[in-house]
């Protein structure tokens, strides 16, 4: 059976896929696809673990959880960096990789990879009313065109922190790992690069550079920000079916 493995980014965990994971599972059920979401070290169910300082270390931990030899990896942001490294480490287990709104230090300058001005703007313009946490509201404002000002979503993300939350020292370690990530060479698997045209955190030019590096088509989502699964779930599922089932 083929598996589609979902991997989130900085400070996020598998709960942040929300209904997307379930919708994707239903959509590809007829194709006998097993959809699974994994947490990275320092996030979600692994929030008590120390986050490594290299993307390779995150990748090694996740490779151990892969079963079979037909795993299609779907990575968002930092999750995409991890997915690419997993493909390098375990070509016998990884069959395809979808890279969503990612970047690499050897292809793009730091200010294109991590928009500090946008972070400040998101912090100042975040939802402030109700039972919300400032960090979650800032993250939502920064990553979603559709839900950035949504009170209910801010409250939901804030509630998720009550069970598991990424510790601040781990967040710093994750940022360091991302900042130093460089693209793996000579990958055997097909690579597909997706990006949201309205991404405020990572400049879309970073995805352009990745698509050129891996000599693959860039698939753009015009109405999406950084989190395409949140902004355009149906369109993302359709594109995943197109590239992974072909």
PDB file of C-alpha atoms in Angstrom:
ATOM      1  CA  UNK A   1       0.000   0.000   0.000  1.00  0.00           C
ATOM      2  CA  UNK A   2       1.212   3.488  -0.824  1.00  0.00           C
ATOM      3  CA  UNK A   3       1.435   5.981   2.043  1.00  0.00           C
ATOM      4  CA  UNK A   4       1.111   9.762   1.860  1.00  0.00           C
ATOM      5  CA  UNK A   5       3.023  11.247   4.770  1.00  0.00           C
ATOM      6  CA  UNK A   6       2.167  14.763   5.986  1.00  0.00           C
ATOM      7  CA  UNK A   7       4.905  16.786   7.722  1.00  0.00           C
ATOM      8  CA  UNK A   8       4.297  20.243   9.230  1.00  0.00           C
ATOM      9  CA  UNK A   9       6.671  23.137   9.761  1.00  0.00           C
ATOM     10  CA  UNK A  10       8.127  25.364  12.452  1.00  0.00           C
ATOM     11  CA  UNK A  11       6.291  25.127  15.819  1.00  0.00           C
ATOM     12  CA  UNK A  12       3.413  23.227  14.234  1.00  0.00           C
ATOM     13  CA  UNK A  13       2.277  19.628  14.710  1.00  0.00           C
ATOM     14  CA  UNK A  14      -0.063  17.151  13.078  1.00  0.00           C
ATOM     15  CA  UNK A  15      -3.119  18.644  14.782  1.00  0.00           C
ATOM     16  CA  UNK A  16      -2.665  21.790  12.692  1.00  0.00           C
ATOM     17  CA  UNK A  17      -3.632  19.909   9.540  1.00  0.00           C
ATOM     18  CA  UNK A  18      -7.165  20.077  10.992  1.00  0.00           C
ATOM     19  CA  UNK A  19      -9.771  18.668   8.566  1.00  0.00           C
ATOM     20  CA  UNK A  20      -7.301  18.553   5.693  1.00  0.00           C
ATOM     21  CA  UNK A  21      -5.906  15.181   6.744  1.00  0.00           C
ATOM     22  CA  UNK A  22      -9.388  13.656   7.015  1.00  0.00           C
ATOM     23  CA  UNK A  23     -10.553  15.201   3.730  1.00  0.00           C
ATOM     24  CA  UNK A  24      -7.464  13.913   1.938  1.00  0.00           C
ATOM     25  CA  UNK A  25      -7.970  10.448   3.423  1.00  0.00           C
ATOM     26  CA  UNK A  26     -11.560  10.304   2.163  1.00  0.00           C
ATOM     27  CA  UNK A  27     -10.645  11.646  -1.264  1.00  0.00           C
ATOM     28  CA  UNK A  28      -7.968   9.033  -1.980  1.00  0.00           C
ATOM     29  CA  UNK A  29      -9.617   6.097  -0.179  1.00  0.00           C
ATOM     30  CA  UNK A  30     -10.632   4.460  -3.457  1.00  0.00           C
ATOM     31  CA  UNK A  31      -6.965   4.363  -4.457  1.00  0.00           C
ATOM     32  CA  UNK A  32      -6.084   2.509  -1.241  1.00  0.00           C
ATOM     33  CA  UNK A  33      -3.775   5.263  -0.053  1.00  0.00           C
ATOM     34  CA  UNK A  34      -2.787   5.348   3.609  1.00  0.00           C
ATOM     35  CA  UNK A  35      -2.631   9.000   4.766  1.00  0.00           C
ATOM     36  CA  UNK A  36      -0.617   9.625   7.927  1.00  0.00           C
ATOM     37  CA  UNK A  37       0.656  12.735   9.706  1.00  0.00           C
ATOM     38  CA  UNK A  38       3.866  12.738  11.734  1.00  0.00           C
ATOM     39  CA  UNK A  39       5.131  15.069  14.450  1.00  0.00           C
ATOM     40  CA  UNK A  40       8.694  16.373  14.332  1.00  0.00           C
ATOM     41  CA  UNK A  41      11.073  16.433  17.294  1.00  0.00           C
ATOM     42  CA  UNK A  42      10.080  19.201  19.697  1.00  0.00           C
ATOM     43  CA  UNK A  43       6.531  19.613  18.383  1.00  0.00           C
ATOM     44  CA  UNK A  44       3.129  18.120  19.212  1.00  0.00           C
ATOM     45  CA  UNK A  45       3.327  14.732  20.898  1.00  0.00           C
ATOM     46  CA  UNK A  46       7.119  15.120  20.828  1.00  0.00           C
ATOM     47  CA  UNK A  47       7.131  18.551  22.468  1.00  0.00           C
ATOM     48  CA  UNK A  48       9.119  17.223  25.436  1.00  0.00           C
ATOM     49  CA  UNK A  49      11.947  16.163  23.130  1.00  0.00           C
ATOM     50  CA  UNK A  50      14.832  18.465  22.308  1.00  0.00           C
ATOM     51  CA  UNK A  51      14.655  19.851  18.783  1.00  0.00           C
ATOM     52  CA  UNK A  52      17.843  19.086  16.823  1.00  0.00           C
ATOM     53  CA  UNK A  53      19.996  21.798  15.282  1.00  0.00           C
ATOM     54  CA  UNK A  54      20.102  20.151  11.855  1.00  0.00           C
ATOM     55  CA  UNK A  55      17.395  19.168   9.398  1.00  0.00           C
ATOM     56  CA  UNK A  56      19.202  15.855   8.946  1.00  0.00           C
ATOM     57  CA  UNK A  57      18.505  14.886  12.553  1.00  0.00           C
ATOM     58  CA  UNK A  58      14.760  15.547  12.171  1.00  0.00           C
ATOM     59  CA  UNK A  59      14.766  13.519   8.968  1.00  0.00           C
ATOM     60  CA  UNK A  60      16.546  10.548  10.528  1.00  0.00           C
ATOM     61  CA  UNK A  61      13.948  10.414  13.300  1.00  0.00           C
ATOM     62  CA  UNK A  62      11.064  10.371  10.828  1.00  0.00           C
ATOM     63  CA  UNK A  63      12.652   7.869   8.447  1.00  0.00           C
ATOM     64  CA  UNK A  64      12.537   5.348  11.297  1.00  0.00           C
ATOM     65  CA  UNK A  65       8.740   5.685  11.310  1.00  0.00           C
ATOM     66  CA  UNK A  66       8.279   4.966   7.606  1.00  0.00           C
ATOM     67  CA  UNK A  67       6.996   1.548   6.623  1.00  0.00           C
ATOM     68  CA  UNK A  68       7.066  -0.037   3.194  1.00  0.00           C
ATOM     69  CA  UNK A  69       8.903   1.288   0.153  1.00  0.00           C
ATOM     70  CA  UNK A  70       6.290   3.584  -1.400  1.00  0.00           C
ATOM     71  CA  UNK A  71       6.034   6.672   0.792  1.00  0.00           C
ATOM     72  CA  UNK A  72       5.063   9.974  -0.813  1.00  0.00           C
ATOM     73  CA  UNK A  73       6.164  12.817   1.449  1.00  0.00           C
ATOM     74  CA  UNK A  74       4.134  16.034   1.623  1.00  0.00           C
ATOM     75  CA  UNK A  75       6.044  18.687   3.543  1.00  0.00           C
ATOM     76  CA  UNK A  76       5.046  22.232   4.423  1.00  0.00           C
ATOM     77  CA  UNK A  77       7.784  24.814   5.039  1.00  0.00           C
ATOM     78  CA  UNK A  78      10.279  23.269   7.478  1.00  0.00           C
ATOM     79  CA  UNK A  79       8.437  19.999   6.909  1.00  0.00           C
ATOM     80  CA  UNK A  80       9.381  20.203   3.233  1.00  0.00           C
ATOM     81  CA  UNK A  81      13.053  20.623   4.118  1.00  0.00           C
ATOM     82  CA  UNK A  82      12.802  17.526   6.290  1.00  0.00           C
ATOM     83  CA  UNK A  83      11.034  15.639   3.489  1.00  0.00           C
ATOM     84  CA  UNK A  84      13.807  16.417   0.997  1.00  0.00           C
ATOM     85  CA  UNK A  85      16.431  15.202   3.449  1.00  0.00           C
ATOM     86  CA  UNK A  86      14.405  12.041   4.118  1.00  0.00           C
ATOM     87  CA  UNK A  87      14.427  11.381   0.377  1.00  0.00           C
ATOM     88  CA  UNK A  88      18.215  11.609   0.392  1.00  0.00           C
ATOM     89  CA  UNK A  89      18.603   9.390   3.446  1.00  0.00           C
ATOM     90  CA  UNK A  90      16.114   6.696   2.457  1.00  0.00           C
ATOM     91  CA  UNK A  91      15.665   6.460  -1.329  1.00  0.00           C
ATOM     92  CA  UNK A  92      14.462   2.882  -0.860  1.00  0.00           C
ATOM     93  CA  UNK A  93      11.513   4.098   1.230  1.00  0.00           C
ATOM     94  CA  UNK A  94      10.622   7.478  -0.311  1.00  0.00           C
ATOM     95  CA  UNK A  95       9.038   7.448  -3.779  1.00  0.00           C
ATOM     96  CA  UNK A  96       7.973  11.092  -4.314  1.00  0.00           C
ATOM     97  CA  UNK A  97       8.255  14.434  -2.510  1.00  0.00           C
ATOM     98  CA  UNK A  98       5.915  17.433  -2.541  1.00  0.00           C
ATOM     99  CA  UNK A  99       7.603  20.620  -1.339  1.00  0.00           C
ATOM    100  CA  UNK A 100       5.207  23.359  -0.138  1.00  0.00           C
ATOM    101  CA  UNK A 101       6.391  26.933   0.509  1.00  0.00           C
ATOM    102  CA  UNK A 102       9.949  25.982   1.410  1.00  0.00           C
ATOM    103  CA  UNK A 103      13.373  27.546   0.930  1.00  0.00           C
ATOM    104  CA  UNK A 104      17.072  26.742   1.153  1.00  0.00           C
ATOM    105  CA  UNK A 105      20.120  28.674   2.319  1.00  0.00           C
ATOM    106  CA  UNK A 106      22.128  27.840  -0.801  1.00  0.00           C
ATOM    107  CA  UNK A 107      19.411  29.151  -3.126  1.00  0.00           C
ATOM    108  CA  UNK A 108      17.843  32.208  -1.463  1.00  0.00           C
ATOM    109  CA  UNK A 109      18.987  35.040   0.857  1.00  0.00           C
ATOM    110  CA  UNK A 110      17.865  34.965   4.484  1.00  0.00           C
ATOM    111  CA  UNK A 111      15.534  37.955   4.104  1.00  0.00           C
ATOM    112  CA  UNK A 112      13.586  36.145   1.386  1.00  0.00           C
ATOM    113  CA  UNK A 113      13.367  33.006   3.500  1.00  0.00           C
ATOM    114  CA  UNK A 114      12.196  34.693   6.713  1.00  0.00           C
ATOM    115  CA  UNK A 115      10.330  37.995   6.345  1.00  0.00           C
ATOM    116  CA  UNK A 116      10.923  39.855   9.609  1.00  0.00           C
ATOM    117  CA  UNK A 117       8.815  42.848   8.553  1.00  0.00           C
ATOM    118  CA  UNK A 118       5.850  40.578   7.866  1.00  0.00           C
ATOM    119  CA  UNK A 119       6.245  38.975  11.291  1.00  0.00           C
ATOM    120  CA  UNK A 120       6.102  42.374  13.017  1.00  0.00           C
ATOM    121  CA  UNK A 121       3.111  43.392  10.897  1.00  0.00           C
ATOM    122  CA  UNK A 122       1.315  40.152  11.765  1.00  0.00           C
ATOM    123  CA  UNK A 123       2.011  40.649  15.464  1.00  0.00           C
ATOM    124  CA  UNK A 124       0.602  44.181  15.430  1.00  0.00           C
ATOM    125  CA  UNK A 125      -2.433  43.218  13.350  1.00  0.00           C
ATOM    126  CA  UNK A 126      -3.284  39.943  15.060  1.00  0.00           C
ATOM    127  CA  UNK A 127      -6.584  39.095  16.741  1.00  0.00           C
ATOM    128  CA  UNK A 128      -6.379  40.361  20.317  1.00  0.00           C
ATOM    129  CA  UNK A 129      -9.854  39.725  21.739  1.00  0.00           C
ATOM    130  CA  UNK A 130     -11.118  36.595  23.460  1.00  0.00           C
ATOM    131  CA  UNK A 131      -9.356  33.576  24.914  1.00  0.00           C
ATOM    132  CA  UNK A 132      -6.406  33.698  22.560  1.00  0.00           C
ATOM    133  CA  UNK A 133      -2.627  33.457  22.788  1.00  0.00           C
ATOM    134  CA  UNK A 134      -0.612  36.191  21.092  1.00  0.00           C
ATOM    135  CA  UNK A 135       1.835  33.757  19.482  1.00  0.00           C
ATOM    136  CA  UNK A 136      -0.873  31.608  17.920  1.00  0.00           C
ATOM    137  CA  UNK A 137      -2.764  34.638  16.622  1.00  0.00           C
ATOM    138  CA  UNK A 138       0.432  36.043  15.143  1.00  0.00           C
ATOM    139  CA  UNK A 139       1.252  32.715  13.490  1.00  0.00           C
ATOM    140  CA  UNK A 140      -2.241  32.493  12.014  1.00  0.00           C
ATOM    141  CA  UNK A 141      -2.164  36.085  10.758  1.00  0.00           C
ATOM    142  CA  UNK A 142       1.213  35.425   9.160  1.00  0.00           C
ATOM    143  CA  UNK A 143       0.418  32.089   7.538  1.00  0.00           C
ATOM    144  CA  UNK A 144      -3.193  32.285   6.360  1.00  0.00           C
ATOM    145  CA  UNK A 145      -4.906  34.584   3.888  1.00  0.00           C
ATOM    146  CA  UNK A 146      -8.271  33.010   4.650  1.00  0.00           C
ATOM    147  CA  UNK A 147      -8.246  32.732   8.441  1.00  0.00           C
ATOM    148  CA  UNK A 148      -5.743  35.358   9.570  1.00  0.00           C
ATOM    149  CA  UNK A 149      -8.447  37.435  11.271  1.00  0.00           C
ATOM    150  CA  UNK A 150     -10.739  34.562  12.225  1.00  0.00           C
ATOM    151  CA  UNK A 151     -11.569  34.693  15.939  1.00  0.00           C
ATOM    152  CA  UNK A 152     -12.720  31.075  16.169  1.00  0.00           C
ATOM    153  CA  UNK A 153      -9.588  29.770  14.484  1.00  0.00           C
ATOM    154  CA  UNK A 154      -7.376  31.848  16.777  1.00  0.00           C
ATOM    155  CA  UNK A 155      -9.153  30.417  19.791  1.00  0.00           C
ATOM    156  CA  UNK A 156      -8.809  26.882  18.413  1.00  0.00           C
ATOM    157  CA  UNK A 157      -5.077  27.233  17.802  1.00  0.00           C
ATOM    158  CA  UNK A 158      -4.700  28.751  21.265  1.00  0.00           C
ATOM    159  CA  UNK A 159      -6.528  25.780  22.799  1.00  0.00           C
ATOM    160  CA  UNK A 160      -4.116  23.372  21.118  1.00  0.00           C
ATOM    161  CA  UNK A 161      -1.320  24.878  23.215  1.00  0.00           C
ATOM    162  CA  UNK A 162      -2.995  23.624  26.390  1.00  0.00           C
ATOM    163  CA  UNK A 163      -2.136  20.012  25.517  1.00  0.00           C
ATOM    164  CA  UNK A 164       1.123  20.382  23.613  1.00  0.00           C
ATOM    165  CA  UNK A 165       3.191  23.441  22.798  1.00  0.00           C
ATOM    166  CA  UNK A 166       6.623  23.943  21.325  1.00  0.00           C
ATOM    167  CA  UNK A 167       9.015  25.224  23.986  1.00  0.00           C
ATOM    168  CA  UNK A 168      10.753  28.491  23.154  1.00  0.00           C
ATOM    169  CA  UNK A 169      14.262  27.033  23.263  1.00  0.00           C
ATOM    170  CA  UNK A 170      13.111  24.387  20.792  1.00  0.00           C
ATOM    171  CA  UNK A 171      11.651  27.058  18.518  1.00  0.00           C
ATOM    172  CA  UNK A 172      15.057  28.752  18.415  1.00  0.00           C
ATOM    173  CA  UNK A 173      16.731  25.443  17.600  1.00  0.00           C
ATOM    174  CA  UNK A 174      14.222  24.790  14.813  1.00  0.00           C
ATOM    175  CA  UNK A 175      14.850  28.234  13.324  1.00  0.00           C
ATOM    176  CA  UNK A 176      18.593  27.545  13.387  1.00  0.00           C
ATOM    177  CA  UNK A 177      18.112  24.221  11.608  1.00  0.00           C
ATOM    178  CA  UNK A 178      15.971  25.858   8.928  1.00  0.00           C
ATOM    179  CA  UNK A 179      18.380  28.765   8.491  1.00  0.00           C
ATOM    180  CA  UNK A 180      21.231  26.379   7.704  1.00  0.00           C
ATOM    181  CA  UNK A 181      19.346  23.936   5.476  1.00  0.00           C
ATOM    182  CA  UNK A 182      20.790  23.337   2.019  1.00  0.00           C
ATOM    183  CA  UNK A 183      19.183  21.369  -0.782  1.00  0.00           C
ATOM    184  CA  UNK A 184      20.223  17.716  -1.089  1.00  0.00           C
ATOM    185  CA  UNK A 185      21.836  16.878  -4.436  1.00  0.00           C
ATOM    186  CA  UNK A 186      21.069  14.089  -6.887  1.00  0.00           C
ATOM    187  CA  UNK A 187      17.750  12.953  -5.461  1.00  0.00           C
ATOM    188  CA  UNK A 188      16.360   9.906  -7.247  1.00  0.00           C
ATOM    189  CA  UNK A 189      12.703  10.695  -6.613  1.00  0.00           C
ATOM    190  CA  UNK A 190      10.375  13.048  -8.518  1.00  0.00           C
ATOM    191  CA  UNK A 191      10.141  16.402  -6.711  1.00  0.00           C
ATOM    192  CA  UNK A 192       7.078  18.659  -6.970  1.00  0.00           C
ATOM    193  CA  UNK A 193       7.194  22.268  -5.803  1.00  0.00           C
ATOM    194  CA  UNK A 194       4.014  24.060  -4.660  1.00  0.00           C
ATOM    195  CA  UNK A 195       3.725  27.623  -3.430  1.00  0.00           C
ATOM    196  CA  UNK A 196       1.134  30.137  -2.289  1.00  0.00           C
ATOM    197  CA  UNK A 197       1.440  33.330  -4.304  1.00  0.00           C
ATOM    198  CA  UNK A 198       0.404  35.403  -1.269  1.00  0.00           C
ATOM    199  CA  UNK A 199       2.883  33.844   1.171  1.00  0.00           C
ATOM    200  CA  UNK A 200       4.044  36.617   3.505  1.00  0.00           C
ATOM    201  CA  UNK A 201       6.527  34.607   5.553  1.00  0.00           C
ATOM    202  CA  UNK A 202       8.575  33.009   2.768  1.00  0.00           C
ATOM    203  CA  UNK A 203       8.960  34.968  -0.451  1.00  0.00           C
ATOM    204  CA  UNK A 204       7.522  32.988  -3.397  1.00  0.00           C
ATOM    205  CA  UNK A 205      10.848  33.503  -5.173  1.00  0.00           C
ATOM    206  CA  UNK A 206      12.252  30.802  -2.876  1.00  0.00           C
ATOM    207  CA  UNK A 207       9.918  28.247  -4.446  1.00  0.00           C
ATOM    208  CA  UNK A 208      10.941  29.456  -7.887  1.00  0.00           C
ATOM    209  CA  UNK A 209      14.567  28.749  -7.017  1.00  0.00           C
ATOM    210  CA  UNK A 210      13.697  25.289  -5.700  1.00  0.00           C
ATOM    211  CA  UNK A 211      11.769  24.415  -8.854  1.00  0.00           C
ATOM    212  CA  UNK A 212      14.705  25.527 -11.002  1.00  0.00           C
ATOM    213  CA  UNK A 213      17.166  23.592  -8.860  1.00  0.00           C
ATOM    214  CA  UNK A 214      15.199  20.360  -9.139  1.00  0.00           C
ATOM    215  CA  UNK A 215      14.163  21.062 -12.748  1.00  0.00           C
ATOM    216  CA  UNK A 216      10.490  20.670 -11.990  1.00  0.00           C
ATOM    217  CA  UNK A 217       7.313  22.642 -12.636  1.00  0.00           C
ATOM    218  CA  UNK A 218       6.256  25.225 -10.059  1.00  0.00           C
ATOM    219  CA  UNK A 219       2.587  24.821  -9.145  1.00  0.00           C
ATOM    220  CA  UNK A 220       1.153  28.068  -7.780  1.00  0.00           C
ATOM    221  CA  UNK A 221      -1.938  28.645  -5.652  1.00  0.00           C
ATOM    222  CA  UNK A 222      -3.078  32.201  -6.294  1.00  0.00           C
ATOM    223  CA  UNK A 223      -5.419  32.537  -3.299  1.00  0.00           C
ATOM    224  CA  UNK A 224      -3.107  30.969  -0.735  1.00  0.00           C
ATOM    225  CA  UNK A 225      -0.635  32.226   1.810  1.00  0.00           C
ATOM    226  CA  UNK A 226       1.993  30.166   3.614  1.00  0.00           C
ATOM    227  CA  UNK A 227      -0.406  27.436   4.780  1.00  0.00           C
ATOM    228  CA  UNK A 228      -2.008  26.231   1.558  1.00  0.00           C
ATOM    229  CA  UNK A 229      -3.746  23.366   3.375  1.00  0.00           C
ATOM    230  CA  UNK A 230      -5.660  25.957   5.385  1.00  0.00           C
ATOM    231  CA  UNK A 231      -6.343  28.478   2.626  1.00  0.00           C
ATOM    232  CA  UNK A 232      -7.047  26.220  -0.380  1.00  0.00           C
ATOM    233  CA  UNK A 233      -7.583  22.661   0.886  1.00  0.00           C
ATOM    234  CA  UNK A 234      -9.675  21.404  -2.041  1.00  0.00           C
ATOM    235  CA  UNK A 235      -7.283  22.808  -4.642  1.00  0.00           C
ATOM    236  CA  UNK A 236      -4.306  21.342  -2.796  1.00  0.00           C
ATOM    237  CA  UNK A 237      -5.916  17.903  -2.633  1.00  0.00           C
ATOM    238  CA  UNK A 238      -6.668  18.061  -6.364  1.00  0.00           C
ATOM    239  CA  UNK A 239      -3.057  18.900  -7.181  1.00  0.00           C
ATOM    240  CA  UNK A 240      -1.738  16.181  -4.886  1.00  0.00           C
ATOM    241  CA  UNK A 241      -3.905  13.641  -6.673  1.00  0.00           C
ATOM    242  CA  UNK A 242      -2.640  14.925 -10.011  1.00  0.00           C
ATOM    243  CA  UNK A 243       1.069  14.609  -9.233  1.00  0.00           C
ATOM    244  CA  UNK A 244       1.113  11.641  -6.862  1.00  0.00           C
ATOM    245  CA  UNK A 245      -1.378   9.335  -8.565  1.00  0.00           C
ATOM    246  CA  UNK A 246       0.026   9.772 -12.067  1.00  0.00           C
TER     247      UNK A 246
END
